[in-house]
Amino acid sequence: MARRFLVAALALAMTLIAVMSAAAAEPPSWQHVPVPSQVRPQAALNEAVAFGPDQAWAVGADAVGREAPGFPLVLRWDGTAWHRQSLSGIGWQGELLSIAATSPTSVWAVGRDAAGGARLLRFDGTAWSESRPPPGVVLTRVVTGGGETWLIGSRDGAQVLLRRDGRAWRDVPVPPGAVYGLHIKAADDVWAAGTTDSGAAVSHWDGQAWQQTIVDGFPRSAVGSVLAVSATEVWAGGTAGFVGGPPGRPIPPLLVRFDGQTWSRVTVPTDFGSVSSLTASPSGDLAWVAVARSQKWGPPGSTPPLVPGPDFLAWSGQSFTGYAEPAVAGEGESFTLRLAPVPGTRTVWSVGRADGPEGTFAPRVLLFD
């Protein structure tokens, strides 16, 4: 009897080892996650934010072009599926452009209505409601970090930055040129990505003034995403503009890195496209770089001369590993990729829009896990 129990125990142990080995051997990958069936055709997502494996938000618009200009769209992830969130009392047409949060009970979304007016929504943990936007400001982004909430927008054609101060929005000085993205570590430690007449620029706010550096002086270059790991490691990504060239020539991606002294260009394993998003690992280091419309030169003499490049680049601390987005039946590739990490995990969301049939577009949600 004892011998039988021993044999059975050994068999069970070997089975468990085999199962665990198979699971360990299966590498993580990017997977397509469907949106709710209630989302109408011709929809798109612009940005997402996650709090944990069972809680995330994504915003955009649906019915764009069919019921022009479409309707604001908010999706909620419950750990199993995405659901369309009711926006009771919010009846305007338009689009939500950006979402960010300081906590699950303080989530902000900015957008614009059909008349081009600014719209500001807030989720208090129970429901979404309209919040009064700063007067005369057209909003494009909301960014949070370090307990701070900032807005990017414009007033009378001039760029503005606004910081949430208690119950009011206060203007913050703006660095020269245009600001497209922010990374906020604290009220006196903010990094801005953008462009000037001299090229792509990154600026640092110390609570009193901006210090700006041209990180790429090539004409029409710009950075839209910035990630500050520490005072001696900052990353920024965008596009390296060009002058001349054949019509329709794609633009190379731009990724630069600061080591505390100088900014240097970093080589990426793709030749064309735009670095659209950067995201950090749970430890705060660079984890992922998203490259929208990624393309590479094909073998000499190949037709067409360009082939698809990696859409996502995973950083090991020394080099990049490229990943392609999964194919989705009836749809083409993504042309917007915005990353949203799940805190404390290796899991990352990507939301955006993809080419649809016959010149249309469709919402795209991907998950790396």
Tab-separated table of C-alpha atoms in Angstrom:
chain	number	residue	atom	x	y	z
A	1	MET	CA	0.000	0.000	0.000
A	2	ALA	CA	2.788	2.412	0.932
A	3	ARG	CA	4.523	1.638	-2.336
A	4	ARG	CA	1.341	2.462	-4.282
A	5	PHE	CA	0.996	5.802	-2.494
A	6	LEU	CA	4.650	6.579	-3.239
A	7	VAL	CA	4.238	5.784	-6.931
A	8	ALA	CA	1.046	7.872	-7.124
A	9	ALA	CA	2.728	10.785	-5.367
A	10	LEU	CA	5.701	10.642	-7.716
A	11	ALA	CA	3.390	10.532	-10.744
A	12	LEU	CA	1.448	13.559	-9.483
A	13	ALA	CA	4.676	15.457	-8.830
A	14	MET	CA	5.964	14.720	-12.330
A	15	THR	CA	2.645	15.863	-13.833
A	16	LEU	CA	2.779	19.142	-11.901
A	17	ILE	CA	6.372	19.712	-12.960
A	18	ALA	CA	5.448	19.091	-16.601
A	19	VAL	CA	2.507	21.513	-16.426
A	20	MET	CA	4.585	24.176	-14.709
A	21	SER	CA	7.411	23.730	-17.199
A	22	ALA	CA	5.005	24.078	-20.121
A	23	ALA	CA	3.537	27.249	-18.615
A	24	ALA	CA	7.008	28.651	-17.966
A	25	ALA	CA	8.065	27.829	-21.530
A	26	GLU	CA	5.143	29.756	-23.017
A	27	PRO	CA	6.485	33.277	-23.560
A	28	PRO	CA	4.301	36.313	-22.860
A	29	SER	CA	2.990	38.082	-25.938
A	30	TRP	CA	0.685	40.827	-27.145
A	31	GLN	CA	-2.929	39.674	-27.469
A	32	HIS	CA	-5.966	41.324	-29.011
A	33	VAL	CA	-8.793	42.086	-26.558
A	34	PRO	CA	-12.231	42.830	-28.086
A	35	VAL	CA	-14.208	45.942	-27.253
A	36	PRO	CA	-17.876	45.720	-26.192
A	37	SER	CA	-20.439	44.999	-28.881
A	38	GLN	CA	-22.255	48.216	-27.873
A	39	VAL	CA	-19.408	50.247	-29.373
A	40	ARG	CA	-20.624	51.364	-32.767
A	41	PRO	CA	-18.637	51.137	-36.023
A	42	GLN	CA	-16.026	53.778	-36.815
A	43	ALA	CA	-14.766	54.148	-33.250
A	44	ALA	CA	-11.325	54.908	-31.845
A	45	LEU	CA	-9.523	54.983	-28.519
A	46	ASN	CA	-6.998	57.649	-27.580
A	47	GLU	CA	-5.622	56.803	-24.131
A	48	ALA	CA	-5.978	54.464	-21.145
A	49	VAL	CA	-5.076	54.285	-17.469
A	50	ALA	CA	-4.913	51.208	-15.212
A	51	PHE	CA	-4.984	50.742	-11.434
A	52	GLY	CA	-4.693	46.971	-11.218
A	53	PRO	CA	-5.472	43.710	-13.047
A	54	ASP	CA	-9.220	44.249	-12.613
A	55	GLN	CA	-9.530	48.000	-13.074
A	56	ALA	CA	-8.671	50.139	-16.101
A	57	TRP	CA	-10.241	52.902	-18.175
A	58	ALA	CA	-9.960	53.854	-21.859
A	59	VAL	CA	-11.409	56.889	-23.660
A	60	GLY	CA	-12.072	57.931	-27.232
A	61	ALA	CA	-15.080	58.365	-29.525
A	62	ASP	CA	-17.471	56.194	-31.487
A	63	ALA	CA	-19.752	56.602	-34.508
A	64	VAL	CA	-17.249	59.094	-35.906
A	65	GLY	CA	-18.247	60.100	-39.415
A	66	ARG	CA	-21.462	58.087	-39.320
A	67	GLU	CA	-23.107	60.386	-36.812
A	68	ALA	CA	-20.525	63.152	-37.156
A	69	PRO	CA	-18.603	64.109	-35.170
A	70	GLY	CA	-19.323	61.059	-32.996
A	71	PHE	CA	-19.880	60.650	-29.272
A	72	PRO	CA	-17.534	60.527	-26.277
A	73	LEU	CA	-16.591	56.958	-25.429
A	74	VAL	CA	-15.501	55.581	-22.045
A	75	LEU	CA	-14.656	51.905	-21.539
A	76	ARG	CA	-14.072	50.152	-18.202
A	77	TRP	CA	-12.103	46.927	-17.642
A	78	ASP	CA	-13.322	44.681	-14.807
A	79	GLY	CA	-10.645	42.004	-15.006
A	80	THR	CA	-12.567	39.882	-17.496
A	81	ALA	CA	-13.923	42.152	-20.234
A	82	TRP	CA	-14.281	45.755	-21.353
A	83	HIS	CA	-17.660	47.413	-20.787
A	84	ARG	CA	-19.037	50.662	-22.099
A	85	GLN	CA	-19.494	53.105	-19.240
A	86	SER	CA	-22.691	55.103	-18.974
A	87	LEU	CA	-22.205	58.877	-19.200
A	88	SER	CA	-25.530	59.898	-17.697
A	89	GLY	CA	-26.303	63.558	-18.256
A	90	ILE	CA	-23.473	63.984	-20.756
A	91	GLY	CA	-25.225	64.402	-24.097
A	92	TRP	CA	-22.807	66.402	-26.212
A	93	GLN	CA	-21.176	65.083	-29.367
A	94	GLY	CA	-17.420	65.037	-29.651
A	95	GLU	CA	-14.368	63.095	-28.522
A	96	LEU	CA	-12.421	62.310	-25.366
A	97	LEU	CA	-8.716	62.782	-26.016
A	98	SER	CA	-6.935	61.869	-22.801
A	99	ILE	CA	-7.381	60.238	-19.400
A	100	ALA	CA	-5.264	60.190	-16.233
A	101	ALA	CA	-5.762	59.646	-12.515
A	102	THR	CA	-4.202	60.240	-9.124
A	103	SER	CA	-6.307	57.418	-7.608
A	104	PRO	CA	-9.243	55.158	-8.529
A	105	THR	CA	-11.572	57.789	-7.046
A	106	SER	CA	-10.015	60.757	-8.832
A	107	VAL	CA	-9.946	60.123	-12.569
A	108	TRP	CA	-9.879	62.937	-15.140
A	109	ALA	CA	-10.685	62.913	-18.860
A	110	VAL	CA	-10.413	65.816	-21.292
A	111	GLY	CA	-11.985	66.236	-24.702
A	112	ARG	CA	-13.666	68.574	-27.126
A	113	ASP	CA	-17.237	68.912	-28.323
A	114	ALA	CA	-18.588	69.456	-31.839
A	115	ALA	CA	-18.084	73.214	-31.543
A	116	GLY	CA	-14.442	72.777	-30.509
A	117	GLY	CA	-15.149	73.650	-26.888
A	118	ALA	CA	-13.167	72.118	-24.044
A	119	ARG	CA	-14.782	69.335	-22.048
A	120	LEU	CA	-13.508	68.092	-18.702
A	121	LEU	CA	-14.935	64.996	-16.991
A	122	ARG	CA	-14.206	63.566	-13.560
A	123	PHE	CA	-14.876	60.146	-12.028
A	124	ASP	CA	-15.224	60.116	-8.226
A	125	GLY	CA	-15.273	56.349	-7.772
A	126	THR	CA	-19.009	56.114	-8.417
A	127	ALA	CA	-19.970	58.055	-11.538
A	128	TRP	CA	-18.641	60.345	-14.251
A	129	SER	CA	-19.711	63.987	-14.228
A	130	GLU	CA	-18.872	67.220	-16.000
A	131	SER	CA	-16.325	69.505	-14.380
A	132	ARG	CA	-15.907	73.148	-15.319
A	133	PRO	CA	-12.848	73.546	-17.581
A	134	PRO	CA	-10.567	76.565	-17.210
A	135	PRO	CA	-12.138	79.515	-19.078
A	136	GLY	CA	-11.058	80.082	-22.672
A	137	VAL	CA	-8.794	77.021	-22.807
A	138	VAL	CA	-8.858	74.308	-25.471
A	139	LEU	CA	-7.675	71.099	-23.805
A	140	THR	CA	-5.615	68.323	-25.390
A	141	ARG	CA	-4.086	66.261	-22.547
A	142	VAL	CA	-4.405	65.547	-18.846
A	143	VAL	CA	-1.359	64.147	-17.049
A	144	THR	CA	-0.925	62.977	-13.454
A	145	GLY	CA	2.015	61.921	-11.321
A	146	GLY	CA	3.503	62.538	-7.914
A	147	GLY	CA	0.044	63.418	-6.597
A	148	GLU	CA	-0.182	66.193	-9.217
A	149	THR	CA	-2.704	66.793	-12.019
A	150	TRP	CA	-1.772	69.024	-14.974
A	151	LEU	CA	-3.549	70.012	-18.183
A	152	ILE	CA	-2.033	70.739	-21.593
A	153	GLY	CA	-3.958	73.061	-23.900
A	154	SER	CA	-4.076	76.431	-25.587
A	155	ARG	CA	-5.667	79.826	-25.029
A	156	ASP	CA	-6.110	82.297	-27.890
A	157	GLY	CA	-3.733	80.202	-29.975
A	158	ALA	CA	-0.950	80.183	-27.379
A	159	GLN	CA	0.099	77.078	-25.456
A	160	VAL	CA	-0.889	76.839	-21.791
A	161	LEU	CA	-0.103	74.487	-18.936
A	162	LEU	CA	-2.369	74.349	-15.908
A	163	ARG	CA	-1.839	72.701	-12.527
A	164	ARG	CA	-4.591	71.579	-10.167
A	165	ASP	CA	-4.204	73.556	-6.949
A	166	GLY	CA	-6.826	72.403	-4.466
A	167	ARG	CA	-10.106	73.156	-6.218
A	168	ALA	CA	-8.788	75.487	-8.910
A	169	TRP	CA	-6.598	75.344	-12.028
A	170	ARG	CA	-3.577	77.639	-11.991
A	171	ASP	CA	-1.445	78.641	-14.985
A	172	VAL	CA	2.132	77.429	-15.005
A	173	PRO	CA	4.795	79.123	-17.176
A	174	VAL	CA	5.317	77.394	-20.516
A	175	PRO	CA	8.704	76.542	-22.025
A	176	PRO	CA	9.499	77.903	-25.513
A	177	GLY	CA	7.876	76.082	-28.416
A	178	ALA	CA	5.160	73.452	-28.060
A	179	VAL	CA	4.628	70.867	-25.309
A	180	TYR	CA	3.079	67.531	-26.292
A	181	GLY	CA	3.759	65.341	-23.272
A	182	LEU	CA	4.674	65.520	-19.585
A	183	HIS	CA	6.152	63.252	-16.938
A	184	ILE	CA	5.367	64.547	-13.454
A	185	LYS	CA	7.445	63.212	-10.569
A	186	ALA	CA	6.571	66.031	-8.139
A	187	ALA	CA	5.332	69.618	-8.182
A	188	ASP	CA	8.940	70.775	-8.528
A	189	ASP	CA	10.137	67.956	-10.794
A	190	VAL	CA	8.315	67.921	-14.135
A	191	TRP	CA	9.677	66.942	-17.552
A	192	ALA	CA	8.096	68.215	-20.780
A	193	ALA	CA	8.509	66.808	-24.295
A	194	GLY	CA	7.897	68.938	-27.364
A	195	THR	CA	9.443	70.899	-30.179
A	196	THR	CA	10.825	74.333	-31.035
A	197	ASP	CA	11.947	76.062	-34.227
A	198	SER	CA	15.372	74.558	-33.505
A	199	GLY	CA	14.171	70.956	-33.231
A	200	ALA	CA	12.923	68.445	-30.666
A	201	ALA	CA	13.145	69.748	-27.101
A	202	VAL	CA	12.901	68.422	-23.547
A	203	SER	CA	12.396	70.845	-20.666
A	204	HIS	CA	12.657	70.412	-16.893
A	205	TRP	CA	10.575	72.364	-14.342
A	206	ASP	CA	12.082	72.804	-10.868
A	207	GLY	CA	9.088	74.615	-9.398
A	208	GLN	CA	10.376	78.027	-10.410
A	209	ALA	CA	11.548	77.931	-14.024
A	210	TRP	CA	12.043	75.694	-17.040
A	211	GLN	CA	15.447	74.567	-18.272
A	212	GLN	CA	15.176	73.521	-21.920
A	213	THR	CA	17.500	71.389	-24.037
A	214	ILE	CA	17.325	70.771	-27.783
A	215	VAL	CA	17.676	66.993	-27.912
A	216	ASP	CA	17.631	66.696	-31.706
A	217	GLY	CA	18.360	69.655	-33.957
A	218	PHE	CA	17.135	68.089	-37.188
A	219	PRO	CA	14.414	70.217	-38.872
A	220	ARG	CA	10.836	69.310	-37.918
A	221	SER	CA	11.894	66.767	-35.301
A	222	ALA	CA	9.709	66.516	-32.198
A	223	VAL	CA	9.248	64.403	-29.084
A	224	GLY	CA	5.825	63.734	-27.609
A	225	SER	CA	6.578	61.263	-24.811
A	226	VAL	CA	9.045	61.585	-21.938
A	227	LEU	CA	9.921	59.202	-19.098
A	228	ALA	CA	12.138	60.298	-16.200
A	229	VAL	CA	13.635	57.297	-14.422
A	230	SER	CA	15.964	59.449	-12.315
A	231	ALA	CA	17.947	62.681	-12.514
A	232	THR	CA	20.563	60.764	-14.495
A	233	GLU	CA	18.256	58.731	-16.748
A	234	VAL	CA	15.542	60.349	-18.830
A	235	TRP	CA	14.072	59.054	-22.102
A	236	ALA	CA	12.097	60.918	-24.781
A	237	GLY	CA	10.572	59.683	-28.016
A	238	GLY	CA	8.922	61.053	-31.137
A	239	THR	CA	9.860	61.580	-34.775
A	240	ALA	CA	13.054	62.726	-36.471
A	241	GLY	CA	11.732	65.086	-39.128
A	242	PHE	CA	13.380	65.509	-42.488
A	243	VAL	CA	13.707	68.042	-45.273
A	244	GLY	CA	13.293	66.957	-48.899
A	245	GLY	CA	13.032	63.373	-50.054
A	246	PRO	CA	10.407	61.756	-52.300
A	247	PRO	CA	6.730	62.579	-51.678
A	248	GLY	CA	5.179	60.354	-49.044
A	249	ARG	CA	8.526	59.241	-47.671
A	250	PRO	CA	8.025	57.936	-44.117
A	251	ILE	CA	9.697	59.675	-41.186
A	252	PRO	CA	12.263	57.925	-38.954
A	253	PRO	CA	11.475	57.415	-35.269
A	254	LEU	CA	13.380	59.403	-32.660
A	255	LEU	CA	14.441	58.016	-29.282
A	256	VAL	CA	16.880	59.943	-27.085
A	257	ARG	CA	18.362	59.319	-23.653
A	258	PHE	CA	19.798	61.650	-20.994
A	259	ASP	CA	22.587	60.383	-18.715
A	260	GLY	CA	22.681	63.349	-16.366
A	261	GLN	CA	25.097	65.260	-18.596
A	262	THR	CA	24.142	64.929	-22.248
A	263	TRP	CA	21.348	63.705	-24.493
A	264	SER	CA	22.207	60.959	-26.993
A	265	ARG	CA	20.219	59.359	-29.775
A	266	VAL	CA	19.404	55.680	-29.205
A	267	THR	CA	19.284	53.238	-32.117
A	268	VAL	CA	16.013	51.308	-32.399
A	269	PRO	CA	15.370	48.170	-34.504
A	270	THR	CA	13.097	49.891	-37.023
A	271	ASP	CA	13.737	52.472	-39.734
A	272	PHE	CA	10.514	54.474	-39.952
A	273	GLY	CA	7.556	55.346	-37.742
A	274	SER	CA	6.835	57.458	-34.701
A	275	VAL	CA	7.607	56.707	-31.060
A	276	SER	CA	4.109	57.269	-29.713
A	277	SER	CA	4.438	56.141	-26.103
A	278	LEU	CA	6.936	55.181	-23.401
A	279	THR	CA	6.112	53.292	-20.242
A	280	ALA	CA	7.949	52.186	-17.121
A	281	SER	CA	8.398	48.860	-15.357
A	282	PRO	CA	7.194	48.413	-11.747
A	283	SER	CA	10.665	49.539	-10.620
A	284	GLY	CA	10.374	52.758	-12.636
A	285	ASP	CA	12.867	51.835	-15.370
A	286	LEU	CA	12.010	52.047	-19.050
A	287	ALA	CA	10.026	48.937	-20.011
A	288	TRP	CA	8.332	49.552	-23.372
A	289	VAL	CA	8.538	51.821	-26.405
A	290	ALA	CA	5.577	51.871	-28.816
A	291	VAL	CA	6.285	52.719	-32.464
A	292	ALA	CA	3.263	53.674	-34.563
A	293	ARG	CA	3.383	52.878	-38.294
A	294	SER	CA	6.646	50.997	-37.822
A	295	GLN	CA	8.443	50.037	-41.057
A	296	LYS	CA	11.847	48.690	-42.036
A	297	TRP	CA	13.786	48.510	-45.257
A	298	GLY	CA	13.320	45.129	-46.873
A	299	PRO	CA	16.102	43.107	-48.495
A	300	PRO	CA	17.846	44.890	-51.404
A	301	GLY	CA	15.722	44.767	-54.524
A	302	SER	CA	12.570	43.702	-52.683
A	303	THR	CA	9.155	44.962	-53.772
A	304	PRO	CA	7.780	46.823	-51.964
A	305	PRO	CA	11.024	48.191	-50.520
A	306	LEU	CA	9.552	48.574	-47.011
A	307	VAL	CA	8.307	45.783	-44.734
A	308	PRO	CA	6.476	46.001	-41.392
A	309	GLY	CA	8.697	46.732	-38.400
A	310	PRO	CA	8.180	45.950	-34.708
A	311	ASP	CA	5.277	47.815	-33.092
A	312	PHE	CA	6.524	47.380	-29.522
A	313	LEU	CA	10.095	47.429	-28.218
A	314	ALA	CA	10.819	45.819	-24.844
A	315	TRP	CA	13.904	47.284	-23.124
A	316	SER	CA	16.084	44.854	-21.153
A	317	GLY	CA	18.371	47.528	-19.762
A	318	GLN	CA	20.880	46.825	-22.516
A	319	SER	CA	18.961	46.208	-25.738
A	320	PHE	CA	15.526	46.116	-27.357
A	321	THR	CA	13.420	43.100	-28.298
A	322	GLY	CA	10.830	43.792	-30.967
A	323	TYR	CA	7.223	42.564	-30.873
A	324	ALA	CA	4.599	42.787	-33.595
A	325	GLU	CA	0.978	43.453	-32.805
A	326	PRO	CA	-1.272	40.430	-33.449
A	327	ALA	CA	-3.290	40.263	-36.645
A	328	VAL	CA	-7.001	41.057	-36.229
A	329	ALA	CA	-9.488	39.591	-38.708
A	330	GLY	CA	-11.031	42.222	-40.980
A	331	GLU	CA	-8.720	44.997	-39.744
A	332	GLY	CA	-5.322	46.377	-40.647
A	333	GLU	CA	-2.489	47.635	-38.492
A	334	SER	CA	-2.748	50.192	-35.711
A	335	PHE	CA	-1.891	53.786	-36.427
A	336	THR	CA	-2.182	54.946	-32.816
A	337	LEU	CA	-0.469	53.119	-29.945
A	338	ARG	CA	-0.779	54.466	-26.392
A	339	LEU	CA	0.607	52.389	-23.530
A	340	ALA	CA	-0.859	52.022	-20.034
A	341	PRO	CA	1.008	49.809	-17.548
A	342	VAL	CA	-0.788	47.875	-14.825
A	343	PRO	CA	0.926	48.966	-11.578
A	344	GLY	CA	3.055	46.366	-9.844
A	345	THR	CA	2.905	43.897	-12.746
A	346	ARG	CA	4.540	43.243	-16.102
A	347	THR	CA	1.114	43.629	-17.761
A	348	VAL	CA	0.690	46.524	-20.210
A	349	TRP	CA	-2.299	47.774	-22.186
A	350	SER	CA	-2.107	49.420	-25.596
A	351	VAL	CA	-5.103	51.305	-26.978
A	352	GLY	CA	-5.666	53.211	-30.186
A	353	ARG	CA	-7.223	52.894	-33.574
A	354	ALA	CA	-6.545	50.609	-36.495
A	355	ASP	CA	-7.270	50.554	-40.194
A	356	GLY	CA	-10.698	49.129	-40.948
A	357	PRO	CA	-12.261	47.865	-44.170
A	358	GLU	CA	-12.805	50.229	-47.111
A	359	GLY	CA	-11.042	53.231	-45.622
A	360	THR	CA	-12.714	53.058	-42.195
A	361	PHE	CA	-11.062	52.665	-38.810
A	362	ALA	CA	-11.751	50.579	-35.733
A	363	PRO	CA	-10.862	50.689	-32.029
A	364	ARG	CA	-7.859	48.576	-31.084
A	365	VAL	CA	-7.089	47.174	-27.625
A	366	LEU	CA	-4.029	45.000	-27.008
A	367	LEU	CA	-2.694	43.411	-23.820
A	368	PHE	CA	0.787	42.130	-23.021
A	369	ASP	CA	0.624	39.484	-20.312
